[in-house]
Amino acid sequence: MPNTSATGGYLAPSSTAPAEDEAFDRFMQAVIAGVTAIPLANVRPRWAEMPLAVPERGITWAAFGVIGVEATDYPVVLHQSAGDGTDEMQRHETIELMVSFYGPSSGRSATLFRDGLYIPQNREELWKAQVALLDFGRLVSVPDLINNTWRRRIDAPLRLRRCITRVYPVLNLLS
């Protein structure tokens, strides 16, 4: 049984954790594929435990990864007195994401992704996960040597913002 403020010791959150690690990768994979129309199998995490084979030449594909997360200091902690009571901690995170597009339509895919995320209907999927588009960086064309062959690559950096809410079992004071 987890600790509460009545038992003492460390408190673990009693709420569902936000999507992170592989769950966040799957979420972003679906967003990138949906906005660009690149097949889901051709949108892949940049750092995978089991790396996938590089697609053949002539195929447009994307690799993405979180390259940084910055959290605000001093999150808000509010006590909720309903029931036995809980403390709700809220903080905002800025997630830096790098999406690299490869292949003959890499430039087109990069601009489709950038422009498509400014369409409200496309951003709705982000909002459902309490994620918002903060901004896009400059699209950069970078040659990439893959399997001794130069490949066309367009890097699309962007920043996302989300609110993290965690609930801790801090009980009401009875006296």
N, CA and C atoms as an extended XYZ file, in Angstrom:
525
Properties=species:S:1:pos:R:3:atomname:S:1:resname:S:1:resid:I:1 pbc="F F F"
N         0.841       -1.173        0.000 N   MET     1
C         0.000        0.000        0.000 CA  MET     1
C         0.890        1.240        0.000 C   MET     1
N         0.606        2.208       -0.884 N   PRO     2
C         1.453        3.399       -0.946 CA  PRO     2
C         1.291        4.278        0.287 C   PRO     2
N         2.321        5.072        0.538 N   ASN     3
C         2.284        6.003        1.658 CA  ASN     3
C         1.276        7.117        1.419 C   ASN     3
N         0.781        7.685        2.525 N   THR     4
C        -0.012        8.916        2.492 CA  THR     4
C         0.647        9.874        3.460 C   THR     4
N         0.106       11.066        3.561 N   SER     5
C         0.665       12.018        4.514 CA  SER     5
C         0.473       11.533        5.951 C   SER     5
N        -0.475       10.623        6.163 N   ALA     6
C        -0.704       10.091        7.510 CA  ALA     6
C         0.342        9.047        7.891 C   ALA     6
N         0.902        8.332        6.920 N   THR     7
C         1.862        7.277        7.226 CA  THR     7
C         3.292        7.797        7.300 C   THR     7
N         3.538        8.944        6.689 N   GLY     8
C         4.904        9.458        6.636 CA  GLY     8
C         5.678        8.785        5.519 C   GLY     8
N         6.897        9.223        5.307 N   GLY     9
C         7.719        8.660        4.241 CA  GLY     9
C         7.455        9.356        2.912 C   GLY     9
N         8.090        8.841        1.885 N   TYR    10
C         7.963        9.449        0.564 CA  TYR    10
C         6.582        9.229       -0.014 C   TYR    10
N         6.101       10.204       -0.763 N   LEU    11
C         4.798       10.110       -1.411 CA  LEU    11
C         4.990        9.926       -2.907 C   LEU    11
N         4.329        8.942       -3.453 N   ALA    12
C         4.290        8.744       -4.904 CA  ALA    12
C         2.966        9.291       -5.411 C   ALA    12
N         2.926        9.791       -6.629 N   PRO    13
C         1.650       10.299       -7.131 CA  PRO    13
C         0.622        9.174       -7.252 C   PRO    13
N        -0.623        9.526       -6.989 N   SER    14
C        -1.707        8.546       -7.111 CA  SER    14
C        -2.462        8.727       -8.423 C   SER    14
N        -2.015        9.647       -9.253 N   SER    15
C        -2.677        9.936      -10.529 CA  SER    15
C        -1.984        9.206      -11.674 C   SER    15
N        -2.640        9.174      -12.798 N   THR    16
C        -2.065        8.589      -14.003 CA  THR    16
C        -0.966        9.506      -14.521 C   THR    16
N         0.152        8.932      -14.867 N   ALA    17
C         1.283        9.712      -15.363 CA  ALA    17
C         1.005       10.197      -16.784 C   ALA    17
N         1.558       11.344      -17.160 N   PRO    18
C         1.417       11.795      -18.548 CA  PRO    18
C         2.208       10.882      -19.479 C   PRO    18
N         1.881       10.930      -20.748 N   ALA    19
C         2.594       10.102      -21.735 CA  ALA    19
C         4.055       10.536      -21.788 C   ALA    19
N         4.946        9.597      -21.533 N   GLU    20
C         6.378        9.872      -21.614 CA  GLU    20
C         7.054        8.667      -22.247 C   GLU    20
N         8.304        8.822      -22.620 N   ASP    21
C         9.109        7.750      -23.180 CA  ASP    21
C         8.414        7.127      -24.392 C   ASP    21
N         8.243        5.807      -24.404 N   GLU    22
C         7.669        5.129      -25.568 CA  GLU    22
C         6.226        5.550      -25.834 C   GLU    22
N         5.452        5.831      -24.794 N   ALA    23
C         4.058        6.265      -24.988 CA  ALA    23
C         4.025        7.619      -25.697 C   ALA    23
N         4.911        8.534      -25.326 N   PHE    24
C         4.972        9.835      -25.992 CA  PHE    24
C         5.461        9.662      -27.426 C   PHE    24
N         6.416        8.749      -27.642 N   ASP    25
C         6.893        8.473      -29.004 CA  ASP    25
C         5.751        7.975      -29.885 C   ASP    25
N         4.945        7.052      -29.385 N   ARG    26
C         3.816        6.540      -30.179 CA  ARG    26
C         2.819        7.658      -30.492 C   ARG    26
N         2.581        8.521      -29.515 N   PHE    27
C         1.681        9.655      -29.718 CA  PHE    27
C         2.217       10.569      -30.817 C   PHE    27
N         3.487       10.961      -30.728 N   MET    28
C         4.062       11.865      -31.723 CA  MET    28
C         4.188       11.185      -33.085 C   MET    28
N         4.444        9.906      -33.104 N   GLN    29
C         4.505        9.169      -34.367 CA  GLN    29
C         3.173        9.296      -35.112 C   GLN    29
N         2.073        9.138      -34.382 N   ALA    30
C         0.749        9.249      -34.998 CA  ALA    30
C         0.482       10.670      -35.473 C   ALA    30
N         0.904       11.676      -34.711 N   VAL    31
C         0.709       13.080      -35.105 CA  VAL    31
C         1.483       13.373      -36.391 C   VAL    31
N         2.759       12.992      -36.428 N   ILE    32
C         3.603       13.269      -37.602 CA  ILE    32
C         3.045       12.558      -38.831 C   ILE    32
N         2.693       11.290      -38.685 N   ALA    33
C         2.139       10.534      -39.813 CA  ALA    33
C         0.814       11.134      -40.270 C   ALA    33
N        -0.025       11.517      -39.327 N   GLY    34
C        -1.331       12.066      -39.678 CA  GLY    34
C        -1.250       13.389      -40.413 C   GLY    34
N        -0.356       14.259      -39.992 N   VAL    35
C        -0.253       15.591      -40.595 CA  VAL    35
C         0.464       15.538      -41.940 C   VAL    35
N         1.440       14.642      -42.102 N   THR    36
C         2.237       14.606      -43.331 CA  THR    36
C         1.761       13.580      -44.346 C   THR    36
N         0.918       12.638      -43.935 N   ALA    37
C         0.469       11.522      -44.778 CA  ALA    37
C         1.609       10.542      -45.098 C   ALA    37
N         2.697       10.605      -44.345 N   ILE    38
C         3.740        9.579      -44.457 CA  ILE    38
C         3.198        8.343      -43.751 C   ILE    38
N         3.308        7.151      -44.342 N   PRO    39
C         2.809        5.947      -43.658 CA  PRO    39
C         3.413        5.804      -42.260 C   PRO    39
N         2.584        5.366      -41.323 N   LEU    40
C         2.998        5.240      -39.927 CA  LEU    40
C         4.291        4.434      -39.782 C   LEU    40
N         4.444        3.391      -40.567 N   ALA    41
C         5.646        2.549      -40.484 CA  ALA    41
C         6.900        3.304      -40.912 C   ALA    41
N         6.737        4.403      -41.645 N   ASN    42
C         7.884        5.191      -42.106 CA  ASN    42
C         8.151        6.413      -41.229 C   ASN    42
N         7.450        6.510      -40.113 N   VAL    43
C         7.715        7.547      -39.116 CA  VAL    43
C         8.201        6.811      -37.879 C   VAL    43
N         9.440        7.039      -37.506 N   ARG    44
C        10.036        6.221      -36.453 CA  ARG    44
C        10.804        7.034      -35.426 C   ARG    44
N        10.831        6.541      -34.205 N   PRO    45
C        11.639        7.218      -33.178 CA  PRO    45
C        13.115        7.215      -33.576 C   PRO    45
N        13.780        8.308      -33.322 N   ARG    46
C        15.202        8.450      -33.654 CA  ARG    46
C        16.062        7.479      -32.841 C   ARG    46
N        15.680        7.297      -31.578 N   TRP    47
C        16.441        6.405      -30.709 CA  TRP    47
C        15.524        5.273      -30.287 C   TRP    47
N        15.691        4.132      -30.890 N   ALA    48
C        14.851        2.975      -30.578 CA  ALA    48
C        15.718        1.893      -29.950 C   ALA    48
N        15.117        1.142      -29.043 N   GLU    49
C        15.837        0.046      -28.409 CA  GLU    49
C        16.264       -0.988      -29.448 C   GLU    49
N        15.363       -1.251      -30.383 N   MET    50
C        15.651       -2.165      -31.492 CA  MET    50
C        15.570       -1.356      -32.786 C   MET    50
N        16.703       -0.802      -33.262 N   PRO    51
C        16.662        0.048      -34.456 CA  PRO    51
C        16.095       -0.702      -35.661 C   PRO    51
N        15.321        0.038      -36.446 N   LEU    52
C        14.732       -0.516      -37.654 CA  LEU    52
C        15.680       -0.296      -38.823 C   LEU    52
N        15.534       -1.105      -39.857 N   ALA    53
C        16.352       -0.931      -41.054 CA  ALA    53
C        15.994        0.396      -41.717 C   ALA    53
N        16.986        1.042      -42.295 N   VAL    54
C        16.771        2.305      -42.993 CA  VAL    54
C        15.990        2.016      -44.276 C   VAL    54
N        14.934        2.775      -44.535 N   PRO    55
C        14.171        2.562      -45.770 CA  PRO    55
C        15.049        2.727      -47.012 C   PRO    55
N        14.641        2.075      -48.075 N   GLU    56
C        15.390        2.139      -49.334 CA  GLU    56
C        15.339        3.549      -49.899 C   GLU    56
N        16.286        3.827      -50.799 N   ARG    57
C        16.285        5.112      -51.500 CA  ARG    57
C        14.968        5.252      -52.252 C   ARG    57
N        14.519        6.487      -52.351 N   GLY    58
C        13.279        6.746      -53.076 CA  GLY    58
C        12.044        6.732      -52.192 C   GLY    58
N        12.209        6.398      -50.919 N   ILE    59
C        11.088        6.377      -49.975 CA  ILE    59
C        11.230        7.576      -49.038 C   ILE    59
N        10.140        8.308      -48.860 N   THR    60
C        10.137        9.429      -47.922 CA  THR    60
C         9.790        8.891      -46.544 C   THR    60
N        10.593        9.265      -45.556 N   TRP    61
C        10.375        8.786      -44.194 CA  TRP    61
C        10.835        9.857      -43.204 C   TRP    61
N        10.531        9.637      -41.938 N   ALA    62
C        10.880       10.609      -40.898 CA  ALA    62
C        11.400        9.897      -39.659 C   ALA    62
N        12.325       10.560      -38.985 N   ALA    63
C        12.820       10.116      -37.680 CA  ALA    63
C        12.637       11.290      -36.725 C   ALA    63
N        12.238       11.006      -35.503 N   PHE    64
C        11.980       12.091      -34.553 CA  PHE    64
C        12.466       11.688      -33.177 C   PHE    64
N        12.694       12.684      -32.355 N   GLY    65
C        13.090       12.410      -30.983 CA  GLY    65
C        13.026       13.657      -30.125 C   GLY    65
N        12.759       13.445      -28.859 N   VAL    66
C        12.789       14.534      -27.880 CA  VAL    66
C        14.256       14.828      -27.599 C   VAL    66
N        14.650       16.084      -27.790 N   ILE    67
C        16.053       16.441      -27.568 CA  ILE    67
C        16.239       17.282      -26.317 C   ILE    67
N        15.135       17.661      -25.681 N   GLY    68
C        15.242       18.409      -24.435 CA  GLY    68
C        13.874       18.662      -23.834 C   GLY    68
N        13.842       18.744      -22.508 N   VAL    69
C        12.616       19.075      -21.782 CA  VAL    69
C        13.005       20.080      -20.711 C   VAL    69
N        12.338       21.219      -20.736 N   GLU    70
C        12.583       22.243      -19.726 CA  GLU    70
C        11.301       22.438      -18.934 C   GLU    70
N        11.391       22.315      -17.631 N   ALA    71
C        10.223       22.456      -16.757 CA  ALA    71
C        10.318       23.757      -15.982 C   ALA    71
N         9.174       24.359      -15.722 N   THR    72
C         9.154       25.568      -14.915 CA  THR    72
C         9.526       25.217      -13.474 C   THR    72
N        10.227       26.130      -12.835 N   ASP    73
C        10.534       25.950      -11.418 CA  ASP    73
C         9.313       26.309      -10.585 C   ASP    73
N         9.284       25.800       -9.390 N   TYR    74
C         8.241       26.097       -8.410 CA  TYR    74
C         6.835       25.879       -8.978 C   TYR    74
N         6.466       24.624       -9.153 N   PRO    75
C         5.119       24.339       -9.657 CA  PRO    75
C         4.060       24.760       -8.644 C   PRO    75
N         2.854       24.897       -9.127 N   VAL    76
C         1.721       25.225       -8.262 CA  VAL    76
C         1.297       23.953       -7.546 C   VAL    76
N         1.100       24.018       -6.243 N   VAL    77
C         0.587       22.889       -5.463 CA  VAL    77
C        -0.649       23.384       -4.727 C   VAL    77
N        -1.787       22.791       -5.047 N   LEU    78
C        -3.059       23.180       -4.445 CA  LEU    78
C        -3.644       21.997       -3.686 C   LEU    78
N        -4.125       22.255       -2.492 N   HIS    79
C        -4.769       21.184       -1.733 CA  HIS    79
C        -6.232       21.101       -2.155 C   HIS    79
N        -6.677       19.888       -2.434 N   GLN    80
C        -8.076       19.625       -2.787 CA  GLN    80
C        -8.702       18.910       -1.590 C   GLN    80
N        -9.706       19.512       -0.975 N   SER    81
C       -10.258       18.965        0.266 CA  SER    81
C       -11.369       17.939        0.047 C   SER    81
N       -11.760       17.686       -1.171 N   ALA    82
C       -12.819       16.701       -1.425 CA  ALA    82
C       -12.371       15.321       -0.947 C   ALA    82
N       -13.297       14.561       -0.411 N   GLY    83
C       -12.984       13.227        0.108 CA  GLY    83
C       -11.980       13.305        1.236 C   GLY    83
N       -10.961       12.442        1.210 N   ASP    84
C        -9.921       12.454        2.241 CA  ASP    84
C        -8.900       13.560        2.018 C   ASP    84
N        -8.908       14.149        0.830 N   GLY    85
C        -7.975       15.229        0.512 CA  GLY    85
C        -6.804       14.745       -0.325 C   GLY    85
N        -6.313       15.628       -1.188 N   THR    86
C        -5.129       15.373       -2.013 CA  THR    86
C        -4.435       16.690       -2.288 C   THR    86
N        -3.185       16.629       -2.648 N   ASP    87
C        -2.472       17.788       -3.171 CA  ASP    87
C        -2.314       17.581       -4.675 C   ASP    87
N        -2.628       18.630       -5.420 N   GLU    88
C        -2.494       18.577       -6.873 CA  GLU    88
C        -1.344       19.495       -7.276 C   GLU    88
N        -0.341       18.914       -7.916 N   MET    89
C         0.830       19.662       -8.372 CA  MET    89
C         0.705       19.870       -9.873 C   MET    89
N         0.877       21.116      -10.325 N   GLN    90
C         0.840       21.435      -11.745 CA  GLN    90
C         2.097       22.196      -12.128 C   GLN    90
N         2.681       21.799      -13.237 N   ARG    91
C         3.837       22.515      -13.774 CA  ARG    91
C         3.780       22.444      -15.291 C   ARG    91
N         4.427       23.388      -15.941 N   HIS    92
C         4.477       23.408      -17.395 CA  HIS    92
C         5.847       22.943      -17.865 C   HIS    92
N         5.826       22.190      -18.950 N   GLU    93
C         7.051       21.716      -19.578 CA  GLU    93
C         7.102       22.231      -21.007 C   GLU    93
N         8.305       22.552      -21.439 N   THR    94
C         8.555       22.841      -22.847 CA  THR    94
C         9.359       21.668      -23.380 C   THR    94
N         8.803       20.998      -24.384 N   ILE    95
C         9.430       19.815      -24.976 CA  ILE    95
C        10.030       20.212      -26.313 C   ILE    95
N        11.342       20.024      -26.458 N   GLU    96
C        12.010       20.285      -27.727 CA  GLU    96
C        12.050       18.981      -28.512 C   GLU    96
N        11.526       19.033      -29.716 N   LEU    97
C        11.431       17.849      -30.562 CA  LEU    97
C        12.149       18.132      -31.870 C   LEU    97
N        12.930       17.184      -32.351 N   MET    98
C        13.566       17.302      -33.663 CA  MET    98
C        12.961       16.229      -34.563 C   MET    98
N        12.403       16.677      -35.674 N   VAL    99
C        11.869       15.753      -36.667 CA  VAL    99
C        12.731       15.907      -37.912 C   VAL    99
N        13.304       14.803      -38.378 N   SER   100
C        14.127       14.814      -39.584 CA  SER   100
C        13.387       14.055      -40.673 C   SER   100
N        13.251       14.702      -41.819 N   PHE   101
C        12.564       14.096      -42.954 CA  PHE   101
C        13.606       13.697      -43.987 C   PHE   101
N        13.472       12.495      -44.525 N   TYR   102
C        14.419       11.945      -45.487 CA  TYR   102
C        13.673       11.587      -46.776 C   TYR   102
N        14.423       11.529      -47.865 N   GLY   103
C        13.861       11.025      -49.108 CA  GLY   103
C        13.504       12.097      -50.111 C   GLY   103
N        12.935       11.679      -51.232 N   PRO   104
C        12.678       12.605      -52.334 CA  PRO   104
C        11.662       13.693      -52.000 C   PRO   104
N        10.763       13.455      -51.066 N   SER   105
C         9.765       14.466      -50.681 CA  SER   105
C        10.021       15.015      -49.285 C   SER   105
N        11.292       15.032      -48.877 N   SER   106
C        11.616       15.466      -47.511 CA  SER   106
C        11.267       16.929      -47.283 C   SER   106
N        11.561       17.801      -48.233 N   GLY   107
C        11.235       19.213      -48.081 CA  GLY   107
C         9.737       19.445      -48.034 C   GLY   107
N         9.026       18.770      -48.916 N   ARG   108
C         7.566       18.882      -48.938 CA  ARG   108
C         6.973       18.383      -47.622 C   ARG   108
N         7.462       17.263      -47.131 N   SER   109
C         6.947       16.696      -45.882 CA  SER   109
C         7.234       17.611      -44.699 C   SER   109
N         8.424       18.214      -44.675 N   ALA   110
C         8.777       19.124      -43.584 CA  ALA   110
C         7.856       20.341      -43.568 C   ALA   110
N         7.587       20.913      -44.746 N   THR   111
C         6.702       22.082      -44.770 CA  THR   111
C         5.252       21.690      -44.509 C   THR   111
N         4.837       20.501      -44.962 N   LEU   112
C         3.485       20.021      -44.636 CA  LEU   112
C         3.320       19.868      -43.131 C   LEU   112
N         4.346       19.334      -42.474 N   PHE   113
C         4.286       19.153      -41.029 CA  PHE   113
C         4.222       20.509      -40.325 C   PHE   113
N         5.130       21.410      -40.698 N   ARG   114
C         5.154       22.736      -40.078 CA  ARG   114
C         3.815       23.450      -40.275 C   ARG   114
N         3.372       23.546      -41.513 N   ASP   115
C         2.148       24.285      -41.806 CA  ASP   115
C         0.912       23.572      -41.286 C   ASP   115
N         0.915       22.240      -41.358 N   GLY   116
C        -0.249       21.463      -40.928 CA  GLY   116
C        -0.544       21.569      -39.449 C   GLY   116
N         0.496       21.772      -38.630 N   LEU   117
C         0.253       21.885      -37.191 CA  LEU   117
C        -0.354       23.229      -36.801 C   LEU   117
N        -0.414       24.166      -37.732 N   TYR   118
C        -1.088       25.436      -37.448 CA  TYR   118
C        -2.577       25.384      -37.791 C   TYR   118
N        -3.039       24.265      -38.341 N   ILE   119
C        -4.464       24.087      -38.638 CA  ILE   119
C        -5.133       23.580      -37.353 C   ILE   119
N        -6.153       24.281      -36.848 N   PRO   120
C        -6.764       23.899      -35.563 CA  PRO   120
C        -7.207       22.436      -35.479 C   PRO   120
N        -7.780       21.887      -36.542 N   GLN   121
C        -8.233       20.494      -36.488 CA  GLN   121
C        -7.064       19.539      -36.256 C   GLN   121
N        -5.905       19.843      -36.827 N   ASN   122
C        -4.730       18.999      -36.598 CA  ASN   122
C        -4.194       19.158      -35.176 C   ASN   122
N        -4.284       20.369      -34.646 N   ARG   123
C        -3.802       20.595      -33.273 CA  ARG   123
C        -4.727       19.983      -32.232 C   ARG   123
N        -5.973       19.674      -32.606 N   GLU   124
C        -6.905       19.066      -31.645 CA  GLU   124
C        -6.341       17.782      -31.049 C   GLU   124
N        -5.633       16.996      -31.850 N   GLU   125
C        -5.044       15.757      -31.325 CA  GLU   125
C        -3.997       16.069      -30.265 C   GLU   125
N        -3.261       17.151      -30.453 N   LEU   126
C        -2.303       17.574      -29.428 CA  LEU   126
C        -3.047       18.001      -28.167 C   LEU   126
N        -4.085       18.804      -28.350 N   TRP   127
C        -4.838       19.334      -27.205 CA  TRP   127
C        -5.447       18.225      -26.364 C   TRP   127
N        -5.893       17.129      -27.013 N   LYS   128
C        -6.476       16.006      -26.265 CA  LYS   128
C        -5.481       15.445      -25.256 C   LYS   128
N        -4.200       15.548      -25.582 N   ALA   129
C        -3.144       15.066      -24.681 CA  ALA   129
C        -2.563       16.209      -23.856 C   ALA   129
N        -3.271       17.333      -23.803 N   GLN   130
C        -2.831       18.532      -23.085 CA  GLN   130
C        -1.463       19.014      -23.547 C   GLN   130
N        -1.260       18.942      -24.861 N   VAL   131
C        -0.025       19.407      -25.490 CA  VAL   131
C        -0.404       20.516      -26.462 C   VAL   131
N         0.397       21.567      -26.507 N   ALA   132
C         0.159       22.671      -27.433 CA  ALA   132
C         1.428       22.944      -28.226 C   ALA   132
N         1.245       23.397      -29.444 N   LEU   133
C         2.377       23.820      -30.259 CA  LEU   133
C         2.842       25.179      -29.760 C   LEU   133
N         4.108       25.282      -29.414 N   LEU   134
C         4.665       26.555      -28.969 CA  LEU   134
C         5.236       27.301      -30.176 C   LEU   134
N         6.172       26.660      -30.898 N   ASP   135
C         6.714       27.271      -32.109 CA  ASP   135
C         7.554       26.268      -32.886 C   ASP   135
N         7.831       26.642      -34.132 N   PHE   136
C         8.718       25.882      -35.008 CA  PHE   136
C         9.999       26.660      -35.181 C   PHE   136
N        11.091       25.940      -35.287 N   GLY   137
C        12.360       26.566      -35.623 CA  GLY   137
C        12.525       26.611      -37.130 C   GLY   137
N        13.698       26.960      -37.543 N   ARG   138
C        14.027       27.068      -38.963 CA  ARG   138
C        14.237       25.672      -39.545 C   ARG   138
N        13.664       25.416      -40.726 N   LEU   139
C        13.908       24.155      -41.428 CA  LEU   139
C        15.316       24.212      -42.005 C   LEU   139
N        16.094       23.159      -41.761 N   VAL   140
C        17.493       23.147      -42.184 CA  VAL   140
C        17.740       21.918      -43.047 C   VAL   140
N        18.331       22.144      -44.212 N   SER   141
C        18.698       21.052      -45.107 CA  SER   141
C        20.098       20.574      -44.737 C   SER   141
N        20.196       19.288      -44.426 N   VAL   142
C        21.461       18.708      -43.973 CA  VAL   142
C        21.687       17.400      -44.722 C   VAL   142
N        22.811       17.260      -45.431 N   PRO   143
C        23.076       15.960      -46.050 CA  PRO   143
C        23.413       14.939      -44.962 C   PRO   143
N        23.011       13.712      -45.182 N   ASP   144
C        23.233       12.680      -44.175 CA  ASP   144
C        23.832       11.450      -44.855 C   ASP   144
N        24.951       10.960      -44.321 N   LEU   145
C        25.605        9.782      -44.869 CA  LEU   145
C        25.027        8.538      -44.192 C   LEU   145
N        24.235        7.775      -44.943 N   ILE   146
C        23.600        6.561      -44.424 CA  ILE   146
C        24.019        5.392      -45.298 C   ILE   146
N        24.628        4.390      -44.692 N   ASN   147
C        25.104        3.202      -45.424 CA  ASN   147
C        25.978        3.600      -46.617 C   ASN   147
N        26.912        4.495      -46.372 N   ASN   148
C        27.858        4.972      -47.387 CA  ASN   148
C        27.196        5.653      -48.575 C   ASN   148
N        26.002        6.179      -48.369 N   THR   149
C        25.292        6.897      -49.425 CA  THR   149
C        24.766        8.201      -48.845 C   THR   149
N        24.955        9.294      -49.567 N   TRP   150
C        24.432       10.576      -49.112 CA  TRP   150
C        22.936       10.613      -49.340 C   TRP   150
N        22.211       11.005      -48.305 N   ARG   151
C        20.754       11.106      -48.367 CA  ARG   151
C        20.341       12.541      -48.061 C   ARG   151
N        19.243       12.939      -48.680 N   ARG   152
C        18.672       14.266      -48.423 CA  ARG   152
C        17.944       14.218      -47.088 C   ARG   152
N        18.170       15.238      -46.249 N   ARG   153
C        17.520       15.306      -44.941 CA  ARG   153
C        17.140       16.755      -44.648 C   ARG   153
N        15.938       16.937      -44.133 N   ILE   154
C        15.476       18.253      -43.694 CA  ILE   154
C        15.132       18.129      -42.213 C   ILE   154
N        15.797       18.929      -41.383 N   ASP   155
C        15.519       18.933      -39.942 CA  ASP   155
C        14.468       19.999      -39.635 C   ASP   155
N        13.469       19.603      -38.867 N   ALA   156
C        12.381       20.504      -38.469 CA  ALA   156
C        12.301       20.516      -36.943 C   ALA   156
N        12.962       21.487      -36.294 N   PRO   157
C        12.869       21.569      -34.832 CA  PRO   157
C        11.576       22.282      -34.425 C   PRO   157
N        10.963       21.806      -33.362 N   LEU   158
C         9.782       22.480      -32.841 CA  LEU   158
C         9.749       22.340      -31.338 C   LEU   158
N         8.943       23.206      -30.728 N   ARG   159
C         8.773       23.152      -29.281 CA  ARG   159
C         7.295       23.003      -28.977 C   ARG   159
N         7.027       22.120      -28.044 N   LEU   160
C         5.664       21.856      -27.578 CA  LEU   160
C         5.579       22.265      -26.118 C   LEU   160
N         4.409       22.602      -25.654 N   ARG   161
C         4.211       22.949      -24.250 CA  ARG   161
C         3.103       22.069      -23.711 C   ARG   161
N         3.299       21.589      -22.503 N   ARG   162
C         2.222       20.828      -21.874 CA  ARG   162
C         2.204       21.083      -20.382 C   ARG   162
N         1.029       20.890      -19.826 N   CYS   163
C         0.835       21.038      -18.394 CA  CYS   163
C         0.839       19.640      -17.781 C   CYS   163
N         1.691       19.444      -16.820 N   ILE   164
C         1.768       18.170      -16.109 CA  ILE   164
C         1.009       18.327      -14.797 C   ILE   164
N         0.082       17.427      -14.530 N   THR   165
C        -0.662       17.445      -13.271 CA  THR   165
C        -0.435       16.110      -12.575 C   THR   165
N        -0.015       16.174      -11.346 N   ARG   166
C         0.177       14.963      -10.540 CA  ARG   166
C        -0.583       15.149       -9.222 C   ARG   166
N        -1.241       14.092       -8.793 N   VAL   167
C        -2.030       14.127       -7.552 CA  VAL   167
C        -1.321       13.265       -6.510 C   VAL   167
N        -1.136       13.829       -5.333 N   TYR   168
C        -0.448       13.133       -4.236 CA  TYR   168
C        -1.416       12.950       -3.068 C   TYR   168
N        -1.286       11.836       -2.348 N   PRO   169
C        -2.205       11.558       -1.234 CA  PRO   169
C        -1.854       12.328        0.044 C   PRO   169
N        -2.091       13.633       -0.001 N   VAL   170
C        -1.898       14.492        1.178 CA  VAL   170
C        -3.283       14.703        1.764 C   VAL   170
N        -3.516       14.077        2.915 N   LEU   171
C        -4.874       14.049        3.507 CA  LEU   171
C        -5.220       15.361        4.193 C   LEU   171
N        -6.531       15.574        4.346 N   ASN   172
C        -7.023       16.746        5.073 CA  ASN   172
C        -6.597       16.663        6.534 C   ASN   172
N        -6.359       17.815        7.139 N   LEU   173
C        -6.107       17.858        8.588 CA  LEU   173
C        -7.448       17.727        9.300 C   LEU   173
N        -7.510       16.807       10.235 N   LEU   174
C        -8.772       16.593       10.946 CA  LEU   174
C        -8.859       17.430       12.215 C   LEU   174
N        -7.736       17.775       12.779 N   SER   175
C        -7.754       18.627       13.959 CA  SER   175
C        -6.410       19.322       14.111 C   SER   175
